[in-house]
Amino acid sequence: EAGVTQSPTHLIKTRGQQATLRCSPISGHTSVYWYQQALGLGLQFLLWYDEGEERNRGNFPPRFSGRQFPNYSSELNVNALELEDSALYLCASSLDALQGREYFGPGTRLTVT
Amino acid sequence: AQSVTQLGSHVSVSEGALVLLRCNYSSSVPPYLFWYVQYPNQGLQLLLKYTTGATLVKGINGFEAEFKKSETSFHLTKPSAHMSDAAEYFCAVSDSRDYGQNFVFGPGTRLSVLP
């Protein structure tokens, strides 16, 4: 069974640009969670999608947004990139909203210069 | 709301020695508790979890953790450290009533294993 996949592995952008990160959950999983892991800040919850709807978001500005597609894959968009957006972005999936975040993808390393 | 503290941002042990990584939580409701491991430049891997039932939970790679309600702790242990255990370890807590909404990670503990 394929695990959670994320693309791209690395992404380099300049300040002010937009970044798009993608996540494919495990087959059958309907919930997708996004986390930011910035140096020194630990794992910060970004967004949670379930059945195509945004269920919850963390304490991040509106320029962090995303969506979940009918096949349950998800996209995270970061607009007007700032240097402090440089981080590892992790995606997790679960069977439904009642399950834990047990399956994480390998992450996308975003570097903003 | 839940919160997690992990005592010691960096722990060093010798190969073959006991590994003890500390996790204390705060939760107003019965918690679900998790330990994850993150190897360099990789995502998180679930080591073990406690939801209900037996308070001593065994996980992968020889790790185990014990839920102690009276101490609000969920410390991670392994009897004998291996070089391959060197990684960052995260404790997490969730609200057992509202699993999806409230899920908080601790700051992490980096484990070094010395030869």
Coordinates of N, CA and C in Angstrom, one line a residue:
Chain A
E1 N 0.9 -1.2 0.0 CA 0.0 0.0 0.0 C 0.9 1.2 0.0
A2 N 0.6 2.1 -0.9 CA 1.4 3.4 -1.0 C 1.1 4.2 0.2
G3 N 2.1 4.9 0.7 CA 1.9 5.8 1.8 C 1.5 7.2 1.3
V4 N 1.5 8.2 2.2 CA 1.2 9.5 1.9 C 2.4 10.1 1.0
T5 N 2.1 10.7 -0.1 CA 3.1 11.2 -1.0 C 3.0 12.7 -1.1
Q6 N 4.1 13.4 -1.2 CA 4.1 14.8 -1.3 C 5.0 15.2 -2.5
S7 N 4.7 16.3 -3.1 CA 5.5 16.8 -4.2 C 5.4 18.4 -4.2
P8 N 6.5 19.0 -4.6 CA 7.8 18.4 -4.9 C 8.5 18.1 -3.6
T9 N 9.7 17.5 -3.7 CA 10.5 17.3 -2.5 C 11.1 18.6 -2.0
H10 N 11.6 19.3 -2.9 CA 12.2 20.6 -2.6 C 11.6 21.7 -3.5
L11 N 11.5 22.9 -3.0 CA 11.0 24.0 -3.7 C 11.7 25.3 -3.3
I12 N 12.3 26.0 -4.3 CA 13.0 27.2 -4.0 C 12.2 28.3 -4.7
K13 N 11.9 29.3 -3.9 CA 11.1 30.5 -4.4 C 11.8 31.8 -3.9
T14 N 11.4 32.8 -4.5 CA 11.9 34.1 -4.0 C 10.8 34.9 -3.3
R15 N 11.2 35.8 -2.5 CA 10.2 36.5 -1.7 C 9.2 37.2 -2.6
G16 N 7.9 37.1 -2.2 CA 6.8 37.6 -3.0 C 6.1 36.7 -3.9
Q17 N 6.8 35.6 -4.3 CA 6.3 34.6 -5.2 C 5.2 33.8 -4.5
Q18 N 4.6 32.9 -5.3 CA 3.6 32.0 -4.7 C 4.2 30.5 -4.8
A19 N 3.9 29.7 -3.8 CA 4.3 28.3 -3.8 C 3.1 27.4 -3.7
T20 N 3.1 26.3 -4.5 CA 2.1 25.3 -4.4 C 2.6 24.0 -4.1
L21 N 2.1 23.4 -3.0 CA 2.6 22.1 -2.5 C 1.5 21.1 -2.6
R22 N 1.8 19.9 -2.9 CA 0.8 18.9 -3.2 C 0.9 17.7 -2.3
C23 N -0.2 17.1 -2.0 CA -0.2 15.9 -1.1 C -1.3 14.9 -1.6
S24 N -0.8 13.7 -1.7 CA -1.8 12.6 -2.0 C -1.9 11.7 -0.8
P25 N -3.1 11.5 -0.3 CA -3.3 10.7 0.9 C -3.2 9.2 0.6
I26 N -3.2 8.4 1.6 CA -3.3 7.0 1.5 C -4.7 6.7 0.9
S27 N -4.7 5.7 0.0 CA -6.0 5.4 -0.7 C -7.0 5.0 0.4
G28 N -8.2 5.7 0.2 CA -9.3 5.5 1.2 C -9.3 6.5 2.3
H29 N -8.3 7.3 2.5 CA -8.3 8.3 3.5 C -8.9 9.5 3.0
T30 N -9.8 10.1 3.8 CA -10.5 11.3 3.4 C -10.0 12.6 4.1
S31 N -9.3 12.4 5.2 CA -8.8 13.6 5.9 C -7.4 13.9 5.6
V32 N -7.0 15.1 5.4 CA -5.7 15.6 5.1 C -5.3 16.7 6.0
Y33 N -4.2 16.6 6.6 CA -3.7 17.7 7.5 C -2.4 18.2 7.0
W34 N -2.2 19.5 7.1 CA -1.0 20.2 6.8 C -0.3 20.8 8.0
Y35 N 1.0 20.6 8.1 CA 1.8 21.1 9.2 C 3.0 21.9 8.6
Q36 N 3.4 22.9 9.4 CA 4.7 23.6 9.0 C 5.7 23.3 10.1
Q37 N 6.8 22.9 9.7 CA 7.9 22.6 10.6 C 9.1 23.6 10.3
A38 N 9.1 24.7 11.0 CA 10.1 25.7 10.8 C 11.2 25.5 11.8
L39 N 12.4 25.9 11.5 CA 13.5 25.7 12.4 C 13.2 26.5 13.7
G40 N 13.3 25.7 14.8 CA 13.1 26.3 16.1 C 11.7 26.5 16.5
L41 N 10.7 26.2 15.7 CA 9.3 26.5 16.0 C 8.5 25.2 16.1
G42 N 9.1 24.0 15.9 CA 8.3 22.8 16.1 C 7.3 22.6 15.0
L43 N 6.4 21.7 15.2 CA 5.3 21.4 14.3 C 4.1 22.3 14.6
Q44 N 3.8 23.1 13.6 CA 2.6 24.0 13.8 C 1.5 23.5 12.8
F45 N 0.3 23.4 13.4 CA -0.8 23.0 12.6 C -1.2 24.1 11.6
L46 N -1.4 23.7 10.4 CA -1.8 24.7 9.4 C -3.3 24.6 9.0
L47 N -3.6 23.4 8.4 CA -5.0 23.2 7.8 C -5.4 21.8 7.9
W48 N -6.7 21.6 8.0 CA -7.3 20.3 8.0 C -8.4 20.3 7.0
Y49 N -8.3 19.3 6.1 CA -9.4 19.1 5.1 C -10.0 17.7 5.3
D50 N -11.3 17.7 5.2 CA -12.0 16.4 5.3 C -13.2 16.4 4.3
E51 N -13.3 15.4 3.5 CA -14.4 15.3 2.5 C -14.5 16.6 1.7
G52 N -13.4 17.2 1.3 CA -13.4 18.3 0.4 C -13.6 19.7 1.1
E53 N -13.8 19.7 2.4 CA -14.1 20.9 3.1 C -13.0 21.2 4.1
E54 N -12.7 22.5 4.2 CA -11.8 23.0 5.3 C -12.5 22.9 6.6
R55 N -11.9 22.1 7.5 CA -12.5 21.8 8.8 C -11.9 22.7 9.9
N56 N -10.7 23.0 9.8 CA -10.0 23.8 10.8 C -8.7 24.4 10.2
R57 N -8.3 25.5 10.8 CA -7.0 26.0 10.4 C -6.3 26.6 11.6
G58 N -5.0 26.5 11.5 CA -4.2 27.0 12.6 C -4.0 28.5 12.6
N59 N -3.1 29.0 13.4 CA -2.9 30.4 13.5 C -1.9 30.9 12.4
F60 N -2.4 30.9 11.2 CA -1.6 31.4 10.1 C -2.4 32.4 9.3
P61 N -1.7 33.3 8.7 CA -2.4 34.4 7.9 C -3.1 33.8 6.7
P62 N -4.0 34.5 6.1 CA -4.9 34.1 5.0 C -4.1 33.7 3.7
R63 N -2.8 34.2 3.7 CA -2.1 33.9 2.5 C -1.7 32.4 2.4
F64 N -1.9 31.7 3.5 CA -1.8 30.3 3.5 C -3.2 29.7 3.3
S65 N -3.4 29.0 2.2 CA -4.7 28.5 1.8 C -4.5 27.2 1.2
G66 N -5.6 26.5 0.9 CA -5.5 25.2 0.3 C -6.8 24.7 -0.2
R67 N -6.8 23.5 -0.7 CA -8.0 22.9 -1.1 C -7.9 21.4 -1.1
Q68 N -9.0 20.7 -1.1 CA -9.0 19.3 -1.3 C -9.8 18.9 -2.5
F69 N -9.3 18.1 -3.3 CA -9.9 17.7 -4.5 C -10.9 16.5 -4.3
P70 N -11.7 16.2 -5.3 CA -12.6 15.0 -5.1 C -11.9 13.7 -4.9
N71 N -10.7 13.6 -5.3 CA -10.0 12.3 -5.1 C -9.3 12.4 -3.7
Y72 N -9.5 13.4 -3.0 CA -9.0 13.6 -1.6 C -7.6 14.1 -1.6
S73 N -6.9 14.2 -2.7 CA -5.6 14.9 -2.7 C -5.8 16.3 -2.3
S74 N -4.7 16.9 -1.9 CA -4.8 18.3 -1.4 C -3.6 19.1 -1.9
E75 N -3.9 20.4 -1.9 CA -2.9 21.4 -2.4 C -2.8 22.5 -1.3
L76 N -1.6 22.9 -1.0 CA -1.4 24.0 -0.1 C -0.8 25.1 -0.9
N77 N -1.4 26.3 -0.8 CA -0.8 27.4 -1.5 C -0.4 28.5 -0.5
V78 N 0.8 29.0 -0.8 CA 1.3 30.1 0.0 C 1.6 31.2 -0.9
N79 N 0.9 32.3 -0.7 CA 1.0 33.5 -1.5 C 2.0 34.5 -0.8
A80 N 2.5 35.4 -1.7 CA 3.3 36.5 -1.1 C 4.3 36.0 -0.2
L81 N 5.2 35.1 -0.6 CA 6.1 34.4 0.2 C 7.0 35.3 1.0
E82 N 7.2 35.0 2.2 CA 8.2 35.7 3.1 C 9.3 34.8 3.5
L83 N 10.4 35.4 3.9 CA 11.6 34.5 4.2 C 11.3 33.5 5.3
E84 N 10.4 33.9 6.3 CA 10.1 33.1 7.4 C 9.2 31.9 7.0
D85 N 8.7 31.9 5.8 CA 7.9 30.7 5.3 C 8.8 29.5 5.0
S86 N 10.1 29.7 5.0 CA 11.0 28.6 4.7 C 10.9 27.6 5.8
A87 N 10.5 26.4 5.4 CA 10.2 25.3 6.4 C 10.0 24.0 5.7
L88 N 9.9 23.0 6.4 CA 9.4 21.7 5.9 C 7.9 21.6 6.1
Y89 N 7.2 21.4 5.1 CA 5.8 21.3 5.1 C 5.4 19.8 5.0
L90 N 4.7 19.4 6.1 CA 4.3 18.0 6.2 C 2.8 17.8 6.0
C91 N 2.5 16.7 5.3 CA 1.1 16.4 5.1 C 0.8 15.0 5.8
A92 N -0.3 14.9 6.4 CA -0.7 13.7 7.0 C -2.1 13.3 6.6
S93 N -2.4 12.0 6.5 CA -3.8 11.7 6.2 C -4.3 10.7 7.2
S94 N -5.6 10.6 7.3 CA -6.3 9.6 8.1 C -7.6 9.2 7.5
L95 N -8.1 8.0 8.0 CA -9.2 7.4 7.4 C -10.5 8.3 7.5
D96 N -10.6 9.0 8.6 CA -11.7 10.0 8.8 C -11.3 10.9 9.9
A97 N -12.2 11.8 10.2 CA -11.8 12.8 11.2 C -11.7 12.2 12.6
L98 N -12.1 11.0 12.8 CA -12.0 10.4 14.1 C -10.7 9.7 14.4
Q99 N -9.9 9.6 13.3 CA -8.6 8.9 13.5 C -7.5 9.9 13.8
G100 N -6.4 9.4 14.2 CA -5.2 10.2 14.5 C -4.4 10.5 13.3
R101 N -3.4 11.3 13.5 CA -2.5 11.6 12.3 C -1.4 10.6 12.4
E102 N -1.7 9.4 11.8 CA -0.8 8.3 12.0 C 0.1 8.1 10.8
Y103 N -0.2 8.8 9.7 CA 0.5 8.6 8.5 C 0.9 9.9 7.9
F104 N 2.2 10.2 7.9 CA 2.8 11.4 7.4 C 3.5 11.1 6.1
G105 N 3.5 12.1 5.3 CA 4.3 12.1 4.1 C 5.7 12.6 4.4
P106 N 6.6 12.5 3.4 CA 8.0 12.8 3.6 C 8.3 14.3 3.7
G107 N 7.3 15.1 3.3 CA 7.5 16.6 3.4 C 8.0 17.2 2.1
T108 N 7.7 18.5 2.1 CA 8.3 19.4 1.0 C 9.1 20.4 1.7
R109 N 10.3 20.5 1.3 CA 11.2 21.6 1.9 C 11.1 22.8 1.0
L110 N 10.5 23.9 1.6 CA 10.4 25.1 0.9 C 11.4 26.1 1.4
T111 N 12.2 26.6 0.4 CA 13.2 27.6 0.8 C 12.8 28.9 0.0
V112 N 12.7 30.0 0.8 CA 12.4 31.3 0.3 C 13.6 32.2 0.4
T113 N 14.1 32.7 -0.8 CA 15.3 33.5 -0.8 C 15.0 35.0 -1.1
Chain B
A1 N -8.0 23.1 26.4 CA -7.0 22.9 25.3 C -5.9 22.0 25.8
Q2 N -5.3 21.3 24.9 CA -4.2 20.4 25.2 C -2.8 21.1 25.1
S3 N -1.9 20.7 25.8 CA -0.5 21.1 25.6 C 0.4 20.0 26.0
V4 N 1.7 20.1 25.4 CA 2.7 19.0 25.7 C 4.0 19.6 26.0
T5 N 4.7 19.1 27.0 CA 6.1 19.5 27.2 C 6.9 18.3 27.1
Q6 N 8.1 18.5 26.6 CA 9.1 17.4 26.5 C 10.4 17.9 27.2
L7 N 10.7 17.3 28.2 CA 11.9 17.7 29.0 C 13.1 17.3 28.3
G8 N 13.9 18.3 28.0 CA 15.2 18.1 27.3 C 15.1 18.1 25.8
S9 N 15.6 19.2 25.2 CA 15.5 19.3 23.8 C 16.5 18.4 23.1
H10 N 17.5 18.0 23.9 CA 18.6 17.1 23.4 C 19.0 16.1 24.4
V11 N 18.9 14.8 24.1 CA 19.3 13.7 25.0 C 20.4 12.9 24.4
S12 N 21.4 12.6 25.1 CA 22.5 11.7 24.6 C 22.6 10.5 25.4
V13 N 22.7 9.4 24.8 CA 22.9 8.1 25.5 C 24.0 7.3 24.8
S14 N 24.6 6.4 25.5 CA 25.5 5.5 24.8 C 24.8 4.3 24.2
E15 N 25.4 3.8 23.2 CA 24.8 2.6 22.5 C 24.7 1.5 23.6
G16 N 23.5 0.9 23.6 CA 23.2 -0.2 24.6 C 22.6 0.3 25.9
A17 N 22.6 1.6 26.1 CA 22.1 2.2 27.3 C 20.5 2.4 27.2
L18 N 19.9 2.6 28.4 CA 18.5 2.8 28.4 C 18.2 4.2 27.8
V19 N 17.1 4.2 27.0 CA 16.6 5.5 26.4 C 15.4 5.9 27.2
L20 N 15.4 7.1 27.7 CA 14.2 7.6 28.4 C 13.9 9.0 27.9
L21 N 12.8 9.2 27.2 CA 12.4 10.5 26.7 C 11.1 10.9 27.4
R22 N 11.2 12.1 28.0 CA 10.0 12.5 28.8 C 9.0 13.3 28.1
C23 N 7.8 13.0 28.4 CA 6.6 13.8 27.9 C 5.6 14.0 29.0
N24 N 5.2 15.2 29.2 CA 4.1 15.5 30.1 C 3.1 16.3 29.3
Y25 N 1.8 16.1 29.6 CA 0.8 16.7 28.9 C -0.2 17.4 29.8
S26 N -1.0 18.2 29.2 CA -2.1 18.9 29.9 C -3.3 18.7 29.1
S27 N -4.4 18.2 29.7 CA -5.6 18.0 29.0 C -6.8 18.0 30.0
S28 N -7.8 18.7 29.6 CA -9.0 18.8 30.5 C -9.9 17.5 30.3
V29 N -9.6 16.7 29.3 CA -10.4 15.5 29.1 C -9.4 14.4 28.9
P30 N -9.9 13.1 29.0 CA -9.0 12.0 28.8 C -8.3 12.1 27.5
P31 N -7.0 12.0 27.5 CA -6.3 12.3 26.3 C -6.0 11.0 25.5
Y32 N -5.7 11.3 24.2 CA -5.1 10.2 23.4 C -3.6 10.7 23.3
L33 N -2.7 9.8 23.3 CA -1.2 10.2 23.4 C -0.5 9.5 22.3
F34 N 0.5 10.1 21.8 CA 1.3 9.6 20.6 C 2.8 9.9 20.8
W35 N 3.6 9.0 20.2 CA 5.0 9.3 20.0 C 5.3 9.1 18.6
Y36 N 6.1 10.0 18.0 CA 6.5 10.0 16.6 C 8.0 10.1 16.6
V37 N 8.6 9.5 15.5 CA 10.0 9.7 15.3 C 10.2 10.3 13.9
Q38 N 11.2 11.2 13.9 CA 11.5 11.9 12.6 C 13.0 11.7 12.4
Y39 N 13.4 11.0 11.3 CA 14.8 10.9 10.9 C 15.1 12.1 10.0
P40 N 16.4 12.4 9.9 CA 16.8 13.6 9.2 C 16.2 13.7 7.8
N41 N 15.6 14.8 7.5 CA 15.1 15.1 6.2 C 14.0 14.1 5.8
Q42 N 13.3 13.6 6.8 CA 12.1 12.8 6.5 C 10.9 13.2 7.3
G43 N 9.7 12.6 6.9 CA 8.5 13.0 7.6 C 8.4 12.3 9.0
L44 N 7.3 12.3 9.6 CA 7.1 11.7 10.9 C 6.6 10.2 10.7
Q45 N 7.1 9.4 11.6 CA 6.6 8.0 11.6 C 6.0 7.7 13.0
L46 N 4.8 7.2 13.1 CA 4.2 6.9 14.3 C 4.9 5.7 15.0
L47 N 5.4 5.9 16.3 CA 6.0 4.9 17.0 C 5.0 4.1 17.8
L48 N 4.1 4.8 18.5 CA 3.1 4.1 19.3 C 2.0 5.1 19.7
K49 N 0.9 4.6 20.2 CA -0.2 5.5 20.6 C -0.9 4.9 21.7
Y50 N -1.5 5.7 22.6 CA -2.4 5.3 23.6 C -3.7 5.9 23.4
T51 N -4.7 5.1 23.4 CA -6.1 5.6 23.3 C -6.9 5.2 24.6
T52 N -7.1 3.9 24.7 CA -7.8 3.4 25.9 C -7.2 2.1 26.2
G53 N -7.6 1.5 27.4 CA -7.1 0.2 27.7 C -5.8 0.2 28.4
A54 N -5.0 -0.8 28.1 CA -3.7 -1.0 28.8 C -2.8 0.3 28.7
T55 N -2.3 0.6 29.9 CA -1.6 1.9 30.0 C -0.1 1.7 29.5
L56 N 0.4 0.5 29.4 CA 1.7 0.3 28.9 C 1.6 -0.1 27.4
V57 N 2.1 0.8 26.6 CA 1.9 0.6 25.1 C 3.2 0.2 24.5
K58 N 3.2 -0.8 23.7 CA 4.4 -1.2 23.0 C 4.3 -0.7 21.5
G59 N 5.4 -0.2 21.0 CA 5.4 0.3 19.7 C 6.5 -0.4 18.8
I60 N 6.8 0.2 17.7 CA 7.8 -0.4 16.8 C 9.2 -0.1 17.3
N61 N 10.1 -0.8 16.7 CA 11.6 -0.6 17.0 C 11.9 -0.8 18.5
G62 N 11.1 -1.6 19.2 CA 11.5 -1.9 20.6 C 11.1 -0.8 21.6
F63 N 10.4 0.3 21.2 CA 10.0 1.3 22.1 C 8.7 1.0 22.8
E64 N 8.6 1.5 24.0 CA 7.3 1.5 24.7 C 7.1 2.7 25.5
A65 N 5.9 3.0 25.9 CA 5.5 4.1 26.7 C 4.4 3.8 27.7
E66 N 4.4 4.4 28.8 CA 3.4 4.1 29.8 C 2.6 5.4 30.1
F67 N 1.3 5.3 30.0 CA 0.4 6.4 30.4 C 0.2 6.4 31.9
K68 N 0.6 7.5 32.5 CA 0.4 7.6 34.0 C -0.5 8.9 34.2
K69 N -1.7 8.6 34.4 CA -2.7 9.7 34.6 C -2.3 10.6 35.8
S70 N -1.9 9.9 36.9 CA -1.6 10.7 38.1 C -0.5 11.7 37.9
E71 N 0.4 11.3 37.0 CA 1.6 12.1 36.8 C 1.4 12.9 35.5
T72 N 0.3 12.8 34.8 CA 0.1 13.4 33.4 C 1.3 13.2 32.6
S73 N 1.8 11.9 32.5 CA 3.0 11.7 31.7 C 2.8 10.5 30.8
F74 N 3.7 10.5 29.8 CA 3.7 9.5 28.8 C 5.1 9.3 28.2
H75 N 6.0 8.9 29.1 CA 7.4 8.8 28.8 C 7.7 7.7 27.9
L76 N 8.6 7.9 27.0 CA 9.0 6.9 26.0 C 10.3 6.2 26.4
T77 N 10.4 4.9 26.4 CA 11.6 4.2 26.8 C 11.9 3.1 25.8
K78 N 13.2 2.7 25.8 CA 13.7 1.6 25.1 C 14.9 1.0 25.9
P79 N 14.9 -0.2 26.2 CA 15.9 -0.8 27.1 C 17.4 -0.6 26.6
S80 N 17.6 -0.7 25.3 CA 18.9 -0.7 24.8 C 19.0 0.1 23.5
A81 N 19.7 1.2 23.6 CA 19.8 2.1 22.4 C 20.6 1.6 21.3
H82 N 20.2 1.8 20.1 CA 20.9 1.4 18.9 C 21.3 2.7 18.2
M83 N 22.4 2.6 17.4 CA 22.8 3.8 16.7 C 21.7 4.3 15.8
S84 N 20.9 3.4 15.2 CA 19.8 3.8 14.3 C 18.7 4.5 15.0
D85 N 18.7 4.6 16.3 CA 17.7 5.3 17.1 C 17.9 6.8 17.1
A86 N 19.0 7.2 16.6 CA 19.3 8.7 16.6 C 18.4 9.4 15.7
A87 N 17.6 10.3 16.2 CA 16.5 11.0 15.5 C 15.9 12.0 16.4
E88 N 14.9 12.6 15.9 CA 14.1 13.6 16.7 C 12.8 12.9 17.1
Y89 N 12.4 13.0 18.3 CA 11.2 12.3 18.8 C 10.1 13.4 19.3
F90 N 8.9 13.2 18.8 CA 7.8 14.1 19.2 C 6.7 13.4 19.9
C91 N 6.3 14.0 21.0 CA 5.1 13.5 21.7 C 4.0 14.4 21.3
A92 N 2.8 13.8 21.2 CA 1.6 14.6 20.8 C 0.4 14.1 21.7
V93 N -0.5 15.0 21.9 CA -1.7 14.8 22.6 C -2.9 15.2 21.8
S94 N -4.0 14.5 21.9 CA -5.2 14.9 21.3 C -6.4 14.8 22.2
D95 N -7.4 15.5 21.9 CA -8.6 15.4 22.7 C -9.4 14.2 22.3
S96 N -9.6 13.3 23.3 CA -10.3 12.1 22.9 C -11.8 12.3 22.5
R97 N -12.3 13.5 22.8 CA -13.7 13.8 22.4 C -13.7 14.4 21.0
D98 N -12.7 15.0 20.6 CA -12.7 15.8 19.4 C -11.4 15.6 18.7
Y99 N -11.2 14.4 18.3 CA -9.9 13.9 17.8 C -9.4 14.7 16.6
G100 N -10.3 15.1 15.8 CA -9.8 15.8 14.6 C -9.4 17.2 14.9
Q101 N -10.0 17.9 15.8 CA -9.8 19.3 16.0 C -8.6 19.6 16.8
N102 N -8.4 18.9 17.9 CA -7.4 19.2 18.8 C -6.3 18.2 18.9
F103 N -5.2 18.5 18.3 CA -4.0 17.6 18.2 C -2.8 18.4 18.3
V104 N -2.1 18.3 19.4 CA -0.9 19.2 19.6 C 0.4 18.4 19.8
F105 N 1.4 18.9 19.1 CA 2.7 18.3 19.2 C 3.6 19.0 20.2
G106 N 4.4 18.2 20.9 CA 5.4 18.8 21.7 C 6.6 19.4 20.9
P107 N 7.5 20.0 21.5 CA 8.6 20.7 20.8 C 9.7 19.7 20.3
G108 N 9.6 18.5 20.7 CA 10.6 17.5 20.2 C 11.8 17.4 21.1
T109 N 12.4 16.2 21.0 CA 13.6 15.9 21.7 C 14.6 15.2 20.7
R110 N 15.7 15.7 20.6 CA 16.7 15.1 19.7 C 17.5 14.1 20.4
L111 N 17.5 12.9 20.0 CA 18.2 11.8 20.6 C 19.5 11.5 19.9
S112 N 20.6 11.6 20.6 CA 21.9 11.2 20.0 C 22.4 9.9 20.7
V113 N 22.9 9.0 19.9 CA 23.4 7.7 20.4 C 24.9 7.7 20.2
L114 N 25.6 7.6 21.3 CA 27.1 7.6 21.2 C 27.7 6.2 21.1
P115 N 28.7 6.0 20.3 CA 29.2 4.6 20.2 C 30.0 4.2 21.4

